[in-house]
Amino acid sequence: MSERSRVVIKIGTSSVTGADGQPNAALLGSIAQQIESATVGHDVLIVSSGAVNAGWSTIGAGKPRPSDPAVLQAVSAVGQQLLMRSWADAFGAQGLVVGQVLLAPHDFETRSQYLHARQTLEQLLDLGVVPIINENDAVADDEIRYGDNDRLAALVAHLIGADRLLILTDAPGLLTADPRHDANASLIEVVTEIDAGLAALAGGPGSVGSGGMSSKIQAAWMATWSGVETVIAGATSPDVVRRFLEGLDAGGTTFQARQRSLSARKLWIAFAVAAVATLIIDDGAVAALHDDASLLGVGIVSVHGRAVSGDAVEVHDRSGSLIAKGILKVDLTNDQAPESPDGIVIHRDDLVILATP
Ligand code: GLU
């Protein structure tokens, strides 16, 4: 790789913080040093977790981590500045300056916020500053959940038009099985397309502080659908960041980018907005959706859940397979077909096909 590339590197709580819950200065220092020593031109943005862990290890007096979201939000405020101090030290030792950017899901939903976030990140890169991004846990109106930063990293990668995304975690990459239950589990090196079978491999959350593989695969799905190649690799594997930046094999699992990427709005519909109901549609409607048509009332077999115009819903075929996700044009109630069979239930502009035909 000779051209300057733009990459997002996401590091999870279990890697950013050490056994004592405090930021792991040695690992952060190593990451900064690898970024500085890479021999190719690159713009790097870091998405760092670890605020809650660092905060609680400072004020929790050895008690188990609380589950009350209000307490976690407050704790994150303590940890976030400890995290930033560590990142500033790590990059400072390489002669680099960091800037903190805290983003909430809302910032990706509201177009003006979205554009401002992009502008700020672009300016920071222009100024030679390394942006260190986390979710704005202290004020975000959703619960702090492990795994959110995987999604955040994918959204950021899309936002700033990254070439590649590196998700560093406490596993070596995506394995064929859960190594805790299967001694023959081996690393999957390349994934050309994320399908339902692969998503099933992801399993549940693993060790404390890890969002598990499932949120990472979801992030890889989002990123690759945005045209961003994604690598999931072990945070402590030797020279992983430098090798990734230089385009060498960094170990881990590479998810190839899709050729046809989604618009920001469709990406948001597909992966960021929570679906509140499920529509089952008939085979004719499935075929029509694959032909780029809108979903009409006539194609709906049943409705599970209650949703109003503007809500996101999943669209399944009769066998229950996920076909698409979209934003409703009408109100729908449990098991009640829409009043007008010819009316548009989801407009094609608000519909994302997630299944392969
Ligand atoms: N934003 C949370 C933190 O910094 C972590 C979220 C995540 O691990 O995905 O503690």
Tab-separated table of C-alpha atoms and ligand atoms in Angstrom:
chain	number	residue	atom	x	y	z
A	1	MET	CA	0.000	0.000	0.000
A	2	SER	CA	1.553	3.257	-1.043
A	3	GLU	CA	-1.365	5.694	-0.809
A	4	ARG	CA	-2.338	7.419	2.404
A	5	SER	CA	-5.118	5.450	3.999
A	6	ARG	CA	-7.731	6.354	6.565
A	7	VAL	CA	-8.410	3.830	9.295
A	8	VAL	CA	-10.484	3.477	12.446
A	9	ILE	CA	-9.022	1.373	15.265
A	10	LYS	CA	-11.451	0.237	17.960
A	11	ILE	CA	-10.144	-1.123	21.240
A	12	GLY	CA	-12.382	-2.857	23.768
A	13	THR	CA	-12.577	-2.454	27.527
A	14	SER	CA	-10.855	-5.773	28.272
A	15	SER	CA	-7.799	-4.581	26.324
A	16	VAL	CA	-7.778	-0.861	27.196
A	17	THR	CA	-7.984	-1.524	30.930
A	18	GLY	CA	-5.771	-3.900	32.895
A	19	ALA	CA	-6.571	-6.389	35.658
A	20	ASP	CA	-6.895	-3.484	38.117
A	21	GLY	CA	-9.478	-1.783	35.885
A	22	GLN	CA	-7.216	1.188	35.195
A	23	PRO	CA	-6.068	2.130	31.664
A	24	ASN	CA	-3.318	-0.244	30.563
A	25	ALA	CA	-0.525	2.280	29.932
A	26	ALA	CA	1.799	-0.340	28.454
A	27	LEU	CA	-0.719	-1.475	25.832
A	28	LEU	CA	-1.848	2.059	24.988
A	29	GLY	CA	1.806	3.078	24.685
A	30	SER	CA	2.500	0.156	22.383
A	31	ILE	CA	-0.475	1.016	20.153
A	32	ALA	CA	0.627	4.652	19.871
A	33	GLN	CA	4.181	3.551	19.134
A	34	GLN	CA	3.041	1.123	16.410
A	35	ILE	CA	0.908	3.846	14.813
A	36	GLU	CA	3.833	6.263	14.819
A	37	SER	CA	6.290	3.687	13.453
A	38	ALA	CA	4.126	2.472	10.544
A	39	THR	CA	5.967	3.260	7.339
A	40	VAL	CA	2.933	4.223	5.270
A	41	GLY	CA	0.904	7.419	5.378
A	42	HIS	CA	-2.318	7.102	7.290
A	43	ASP	CA	-4.966	9.025	9.185
A	44	VAL	CA	-5.911	7.129	12.321
A	45	LEU	CA	-8.992	7.547	14.480
A	46	ILE	CA	-9.240	5.604	17.739
A	47	VAL	CA	-12.518	4.393	19.236
A	48	SER	CA	-11.723	3.566	22.854
A	49	SER	CA	-13.888	1.843	25.444
A	50	GLY	CA	-12.934	1.475	29.077
A	51	ALA	CA	-14.411	4.598	30.698
A	52	VAL	CA	-16.826	2.768	32.990
A	53	ASN	CA	-14.233	0.193	34.048
A	54	ALA	CA	-11.597	2.841	34.767
A	55	GLY	CA	-14.119	4.977	36.642
A	56	TRP	CA	-15.459	2.165	38.819
A	57	SER	CA	-12.021	0.830	39.658
A	58	THR	CA	-11.210	4.333	40.918
A	59	ILE	CA	-14.287	5.004	43.055
A	60	GLY	CA	-15.904	1.591	43.574
A	61	ALA	CA	-13.695	0.536	46.497
A	62	GLY	CA	-13.439	-3.035	45.173
A	63	LYS	CA	-17.216	-3.558	45.072
A	64	PRO	CA	-18.773	-5.377	42.078
A	65	ARG	CA	-19.607	-3.193	39.109
A	66	PRO	CA	-23.078	-1.637	39.574
A	67	SER	CA	-25.863	-2.275	37.101
A	68	ASP	CA	-27.927	0.885	37.665
A	69	PRO	CA	-27.631	2.839	34.377
A	70	ALA	CA	-27.672	6.195	36.186
A	71	VAL	CA	-24.699	5.160	38.330
A	72	LEU	CA	-22.828	3.807	35.291
A	73	GLN	CA	-23.369	7.088	33.464
A	74	ALA	CA	-21.895	9.020	36.382
A	75	VAL	CA	-19.023	6.545	36.726
A	76	SER	CA	-18.173	6.972	33.051
A	77	ALA	CA	-17.526	10.670	33.693
A	78	VAL	CA	-14.806	9.715	36.182
A	79	GLY	CA	-13.267	7.120	33.886
A	80	GLN	CA	-13.412	9.064	30.640
A	81	GLN	CA	-10.875	11.653	31.782
A	82	LEU	CA	-8.564	8.928	33.137
A	83	LEU	CA	-8.814	7.228	29.766
A	84	MET	CA	-7.973	10.444	27.947
A	85	ARG	CA	-5.032	11.138	30.223
A	86	SER	CA	-3.610	7.719	29.355
A	87	TRP	CA	-4.163	8.143	25.632
A	88	ALA	CA	-2.638	11.651	25.777
A	89	ASP	CA	0.436	10.216	27.541
A	90	ALA	CA	0.680	7.292	25.112
A	91	PHE	CA	0.532	9.494	21.987
A	92	GLY	CA	2.442	12.345	23.674
A	93	ALA	CA	5.419	10.002	24.025
A	94	GLN	CA	5.354	9.734	20.207
A	95	GLY	CA	5.098	13.501	19.761
A	96	LEU	CA	1.414	13.284	18.820
A	97	VAL	CA	-1.556	15.222	20.176
A	98	VAL	CA	-4.956	13.649	20.868
A	99	GLY	CA	-8.450	15.178	20.861
A	100	GLN	CA	-11.516	13.769	22.609
A	101	VAL	CA	-14.751	13.342	20.650
A	102	LEU	CA	-17.769	11.878	22.449
A	103	LEU	CA	-20.654	10.789	20.246
A	104	ALA	CA	-24.163	9.586	21.060
A	105	PRO	CA	-26.461	7.542	18.782
A	106	HIS	CA	-28.504	10.724	18.358
A	107	ASP	CA	-25.539	12.326	16.587
A	108	PHE	CA	-25.904	9.828	13.757
A	109	GLU	CA	-29.671	10.240	13.535
A	110	THR	CA	-29.793	14.007	13.256
A	111	ARG	CA	-28.320	15.139	9.987
A	112	SER	CA	-26.926	18.451	11.261
A	113	GLN	CA	-25.191	16.735	14.203
A	114	TYR	CA	-23.882	14.074	11.845
A	115	LEU	CA	-22.351	16.685	9.556
A	116	HIS	CA	-20.832	18.587	12.484
A	117	ALA	CA	-19.291	15.420	13.885
A	118	ARG	CA	-17.782	14.687	10.482
A	119	GLN	CA	-16.477	18.220	10.108
A	120	THR	CA	-14.811	18.128	13.530
A	121	LEU	CA	-13.170	14.765	12.848
A	122	GLU	CA	-11.950	15.968	9.441
A	123	GLN	CA	-10.508	19.123	11.033
A	124	LEU	CA	-8.737	17.145	13.734
A	125	LEU	CA	-7.131	14.919	11.085
A	126	ASP	CA	-6.130	17.998	9.052
A	127	LEU	CA	-4.509	19.441	12.176
A	128	GLY	CA	-2.530	16.221	12.661
A	129	VAL	CA	-4.427	15.377	15.847
A	130	VAL	CA	-5.433	11.783	16.673
A	131	PRO	CA	-9.169	11.728	17.520
A	132	ILE	CA	-10.000	9.480	20.493
A	133	ILE	CA	-13.701	8.664	20.293
A	134	ASN	CA	-16.056	7.086	22.819
A	135	GLU	CA	-19.785	7.032	23.268
A	136	ASN	CA	-20.984	10.043	25.234
A	137	ASP	CA	-21.928	7.762	28.104
A	138	ALA	CA	-22.480	10.487	30.696
A	139	VAL	CA	-25.324	12.111	28.770
A	140	ALA	CA	-26.493	9.554	26.176
A	141	ASP	CA	-30.135	8.705	26.706
A	142	ASP	CA	-29.669	5.005	26.070
A	143	GLU	CA	-28.185	2.480	28.454
A	144	ILE	CA	-24.439	1.877	28.442
A	145	ARG	CA	-23.997	-1.578	26.956
A	146	TYR	CA	-20.862	-3.433	26.116
A	147	GLY	CA	-20.714	-3.800	22.383
A	148	ASP	CA	-22.042	-0.337	21.668
A	149	ASN	CA	-18.574	0.849	20.781
A	150	ASP	CA	-18.251	-1.865	18.129
A	151	ARG	CA	-21.290	-0.356	16.422
A	152	LEU	CA	-19.998	3.150	17.089
A	153	ALA	CA	-16.695	2.285	15.403
A	154	ALA	CA	-18.542	1.040	12.309
A	155	LEU	CA	-20.681	4.186	12.191
A	156	VAL	CA	-17.578	6.372	12.553
A	157	ALA	CA	-15.805	4.425	9.802
A	158	HIS	CA	-18.737	5.133	7.525
A	159	LEU	CA	-19.014	8.756	8.689
A	160	ILE	CA	-15.461	9.674	7.760
A	161	GLY	CA	-15.182	7.408	4.716
A	162	ALA	CA	-12.548	5.121	6.219
A	163	ASP	CA	-10.791	2.587	4.024
A	164	ARG	CA	-10.486	0.044	6.800
A	165	LEU	CA	-11.584	-0.719	10.347
A	166	LEU	CA	-9.524	-2.675	12.896
A	167	ILE	CA	-11.395	-4.070	15.907
A	168	LEU	CA	-8.929	-5.091	18.594
A	169	THR	CA	-10.182	-7.500	21.203
A	170	ASP	CA	-9.165	-10.195	23.684
A	171	ALA	CA	-9.724	-13.002	21.147
A	172	PRO	CA	-7.390	-13.711	18.199
A	173	GLY	CA	-10.245	-13.137	15.733
A	174	LEU	CA	-13.384	-14.997	14.717
A	175	LEU	CA	-13.120	-18.707	15.519
A	176	THR	CA	-15.053	-21.649	14.061
A	177	ALA	CA	-16.425	-22.435	17.543
A	178	ASP	CA	-16.298	-21.154	21.109
A	179	PRO	CA	-12.837	-22.233	22.348
A	180	ARG	CA	-14.220	-22.588	25.889
A	181	HIS	CA	-16.382	-25.470	24.669
A	182	ASP	CA	-14.523	-26.818	21.639
A	183	ALA	CA	-10.805	-27.595	21.686
A	184	ASN	CA	-10.745	-27.794	17.870
A	185	ALA	CA	-11.862	-24.184	17.386
A	186	SER	CA	-9.744	-22.550	14.702
A	187	LEU	CA	-9.368	-19.052	13.303
A	188	ILE	CA	-11.430	-17.998	10.268
A	189	GLU	CA	-9.002	-15.894	8.241
A	190	VAL	CA	-11.239	-14.375	5.583
A	191	VAL	CA	-14.966	-13.761	5.441
A	192	THR	CA	-16.286	-12.788	2.040
A	193	GLU	CA	-19.900	-12.349	3.117
A	194	ILE	CA	-21.603	-12.257	6.498
A	195	ASP	CA	-24.603	-14.580	6.479
A	196	ALA	CA	-26.956	-15.956	9.106
A	197	GLY	CA	-24.724	-19.008	9.699
A	198	LEU	CA	-21.810	-16.778	10.538
A	199	ALA	CA	-23.879	-14.599	12.816
A	200	ALA	CA	-24.861	-17.779	14.704
A	201	LEU	CA	-21.173	-18.567	15.227
A	202	ALA	CA	-20.789	-15.319	17.083
A	203	GLY	CA	-22.306	-16.701	20.284
A	204	GLY	CA	-22.930	-14.652	23.390
A	205	PRO	CA	-20.742	-12.257	25.273
A	206	GLY	CA	-17.472	-13.731	26.511
A	207	SER	CA	-15.246	-12.393	29.241
A	208	VAL	CA	-16.062	-9.369	31.402
A	209	GLY	CA	-15.660	-6.196	29.418
A	210	SER	CA	-16.146	-7.867	26.087
A	211	GLY	CA	-19.167	-7.227	23.909
A	212	GLY	CA	-18.641	-10.747	22.608
A	213	MET	CA	-18.184	-11.684	18.971
A	214	SER	CA	-21.787	-10.996	18.124
A	215	SER	CA	-21.524	-7.202	18.366
A	216	LYS	CA	-18.199	-7.361	16.503
A	217	ILE	CA	-19.723	-9.322	13.641
A	218	GLN	CA	-22.585	-6.835	13.577
A	219	ALA	CA	-20.038	-4.019	13.384
A	220	ALA	CA	-18.157	-5.854	10.630
A	221	TRP	CA	-21.460	-6.281	8.809
A	222	MET	CA	-22.226	-2.569	9.075
A	223	ALA	CA	-18.732	-1.559	8.036
A	224	THR	CA	-18.411	-3.945	5.108
A	225	TRP	CA	-21.834	-2.852	3.845
A	226	SER	CA	-20.433	0.706	3.977
A	227	GLY	CA	-17.539	-0.410	1.778
A	228	VAL	CA	-15.063	-0.572	4.690
A	229	GLU	CA	-12.847	-3.660	4.984
A	230	THR	CA	-12.818	-4.858	8.598
A	231	VAL	CA	-10.298	-6.884	10.584
A	232	ILE	CA	-11.000	-8.377	14.016
A	233	ALA	CA	-7.722	-9.239	15.711
A	234	GLY	CA	-6.084	-9.768	19.093
A	235	ALA	CA	-5.087	-6.525	20.820
A	236	THR	CA	-1.915	-8.072	22.189
A	237	SER	CA	-0.730	-9.937	19.099
A	238	PRO	CA	2.736	-8.642	18.256
A	239	ASP	CA	2.820	-5.586	15.994
A	240	VAL	CA	-0.831	-6.052	15.071
A	241	VAL	CA	-1.498	-2.328	14.555
A	242	ARG	CA	1.665	-1.604	12.575
A	243	ARG	CA	1.127	-4.637	10.371
A	244	PHE	CA	-2.499	-3.652	9.772
A	245	LEU	CA	-1.493	-0.092	8.834
A	246	GLU	CA	1.188	-1.343	6.482
A	247	GLY	CA	-1.276	-3.671	4.758
A	248	LEU	CA	0.495	-6.795	5.991
A	249	ASP	CA	-1.217	-9.822	7.468
A	250	ALA	CA	-2.124	-8.717	10.990
A	251	GLY	CA	-3.529	-12.121	11.931
A	252	GLY	CA	-7.176	-12.190	12.924
A	253	THR	CA	-10.189	-12.309	10.637
A	254	THR	CA	-10.583	-10.083	7.589
A	255	PHE	CA	-14.106	-9.239	6.445
A	256	GLN	CA	-14.012	-8.131	2.830
A	257	ALA	CA	-15.807	-4.917	1.936
A	258	ARG	CA	-18.912	-5.091	-0.225
A	259	GLN	CA	-18.596	-3.494	-3.630
A	260	ARG	CA	-21.937	-1.706	-3.427
A	261	SER	CA	-22.062	0.332	-0.250
A	262	LEU	CA	-25.171	1.705	1.451
A	263	SER	CA	-26.021	5.375	1.861
A	264	ALA	CA	-25.667	6.805	5.364
A	265	ARG	CA	-29.436	6.797	5.814
A	266	LYS	CA	-29.886	3.199	4.676
A	267	LEU	CA	-26.994	2.113	6.847
A	268	TRP	CA	-28.679	3.757	9.780
A	269	ILE	CA	-31.997	2.060	9.013
A	270	ALA	CA	-30.319	-1.305	8.572
A	271	PHE	CA	-28.133	-1.406	11.612
A	272	ALA	CA	-28.584	1.433	14.045
A	273	VAL	CA	-32.315	1.924	14.565
A	274	ALA	CA	-34.010	-0.735	16.721
A	275	ALA	CA	-36.930	-2.552	15.050
A	276	VAL	CA	-40.114	-2.439	17.124
A	277	ALA	CA	-42.185	-4.989	15.179
A	278	THR	CA	-41.917	-7.733	12.542
A	279	LEU	CA	-43.907	-8.003	9.319
A	280	ILE	CA	-44.308	-11.356	7.584
A	281	ILE	CA	-44.701	-10.955	3.818
A	282	ASP	CA	-45.708	-13.347	1.036
A	283	ASP	CA	-43.412	-14.712	-1.690
A	284	GLY	CA	-44.657	-12.223	-4.288
A	285	ALA	CA	-43.737	-9.334	-2.014
A	286	VAL	CA	-40.296	-10.880	-1.330
A	287	ALA	CA	-39.647	-10.997	-5.078
A	288	ALA	CA	-40.912	-7.428	-5.508
A	289	LEU	CA	-38.601	-6.143	-2.765
A	290	HIS	CA	-35.629	-7.827	-4.448
A	291	ASP	CA	-36.699	-5.965	-7.603
A	292	ASP	CA	-36.357	-2.681	-5.737
A	293	ALA	CA	-40.093	-2.083	-5.220
A	294	SER	CA	-41.791	-0.547	-2.189
A	295	LEU	CA	-43.660	-2.825	0.224
A	296	LEU	CA	-47.431	-2.597	-0.301
A	297	GLY	CA	-50.174	-3.585	2.127
A	298	VAL	CA	-51.286	-6.416	-0.113
A	299	GLY	CA	-48.051	-8.363	0.435
A	300	ILE	CA	-48.330	-8.469	4.210
A	301	VAL	CA	-49.328	-11.807	5.713
A	302	SER	CA	-49.170	-10.834	9.388
A	303	VAL	CA	-47.847	-8.225	11.784
A	304	HIS	CA	-46.144	-9.069	15.058
A	305	GLY	CA	-46.006	-6.166	17.440
A	306	ARG	CA	-47.329	-2.649	17.263
A	307	ALA	CA	-45.607	0.127	15.355
A	308	VAL	CA	-46.480	3.583	14.171
A	309	SER	CA	-45.453	5.560	11.123
A	310	GLY	CA	-41.751	6.417	11.400
A	311	ASP	CA	-40.854	3.284	13.395
A	312	ALA	CA	-38.339	0.747	12.120
A	313	VAL	CA	-39.582	-2.797	11.500
A	314	GLU	CA	-38.055	-6.059	10.334
A	315	VAL	CA	-39.546	-7.748	7.283
A	316	HIS	CA	-39.433	-11.559	7.230
A	317	ASP	CA	-40.586	-14.133	4.677
A	318	ARG	CA	-43.096	-16.866	5.578
A	319	SER	CA	-40.312	-19.129	6.842
A	320	GLY	CA	-39.173	-16.449	9.271
A	321	SER	CA	-35.965	-15.471	7.444
A	322	LEU	CA	-34.957	-11.822	7.654
A	323	ILE	CA	-35.456	-10.153	4.258
A	324	ALA	CA	-35.288	-6.444	4.939
A	325	LYS	CA	-35.588	-3.646	7.415
A	326	GLY	CA	-37.408	-0.401	6.863
A	327	ILE	CA	-39.195	2.625	8.218
A	328	LEU	CA	-43.012	2.491	8.211
A	329	LYS	CA	-45.205	4.944	6.349
A	330	VAL	CA	-48.322	3.800	8.253
A	331	ASP	CA	-49.407	2.677	11.739
A	332	LEU	CA	-49.657	-1.105	12.222
A	333	THR	CA	-51.212	-3.075	15.037
A	334	ASN	CA	-50.708	-6.704	15.993
A	335	ASP	CA	-52.182	-9.009	13.347
A	336	GLN	CA	-54.098	-6.290	11.640
A	337	ALA	CA	-53.443	-5.836	7.926
A	338	PRO	CA	-53.046	-2.241	6.759
A	339	GLU	CA	-56.303	-0.577	5.752
A	340	SER	CA	-55.369	0.105	2.147
A	341	PRO	CA	-53.939	-2.969	0.329
A	342	ASP	CA	-52.495	-0.805	-2.473
A	343	GLY	CA	-51.008	1.721	-0.087
A	344	ILE	CA	-47.282	1.902	0.531
A	345	VAL	CA	-46.348	0.413	3.903
A	346	ILE	CA	-42.594	0.957	3.491
A	347	HIS	CA	-41.281	3.158	0.699
A	348	ARG	CA	-38.338	1.732	-1.239
A	349	ASP	CA	-36.204	4.717	-0.155
A	350	ASP	CA	-36.758	3.671	3.461
A	351	LEU	CA	-36.156	-0.039	2.854
A	352	VAL	CA	-32.892	-1.973	3.046
A	353	ILE	CA	-32.689	-5.504	1.670
A	354	LEU	CA	-30.566	-7.602	4.012
A	355	ALA	CA	-31.043	-11.040	2.420
A	356	THR	CA	-29.356	-12.258	-0.733
A	357	PRO	CA	-31.971	-13.110	-3.403
B	1	GLU	N1	-18.515	3.278	26.280
B	1	GLU	C1	-18.285	2.269	27.272
B	1	GLU	C2	-17.041	2.621	28.090
B	1	GLU	O1	-16.213	3.362	27.657
B	1	GLU	C3	-18.042	0.895	26.671
B	1	GLU	C4	-18.981	0.462	25.603
B	1	GLU	C5	-18.464	-0.809	24.916
B	1	GLU	O2	-17.615	-1.498	25.483
B	1	GLU	O3	-18.899	-1.092	23.803
B	1	GLU	O4	-16.891	2.127	29.167
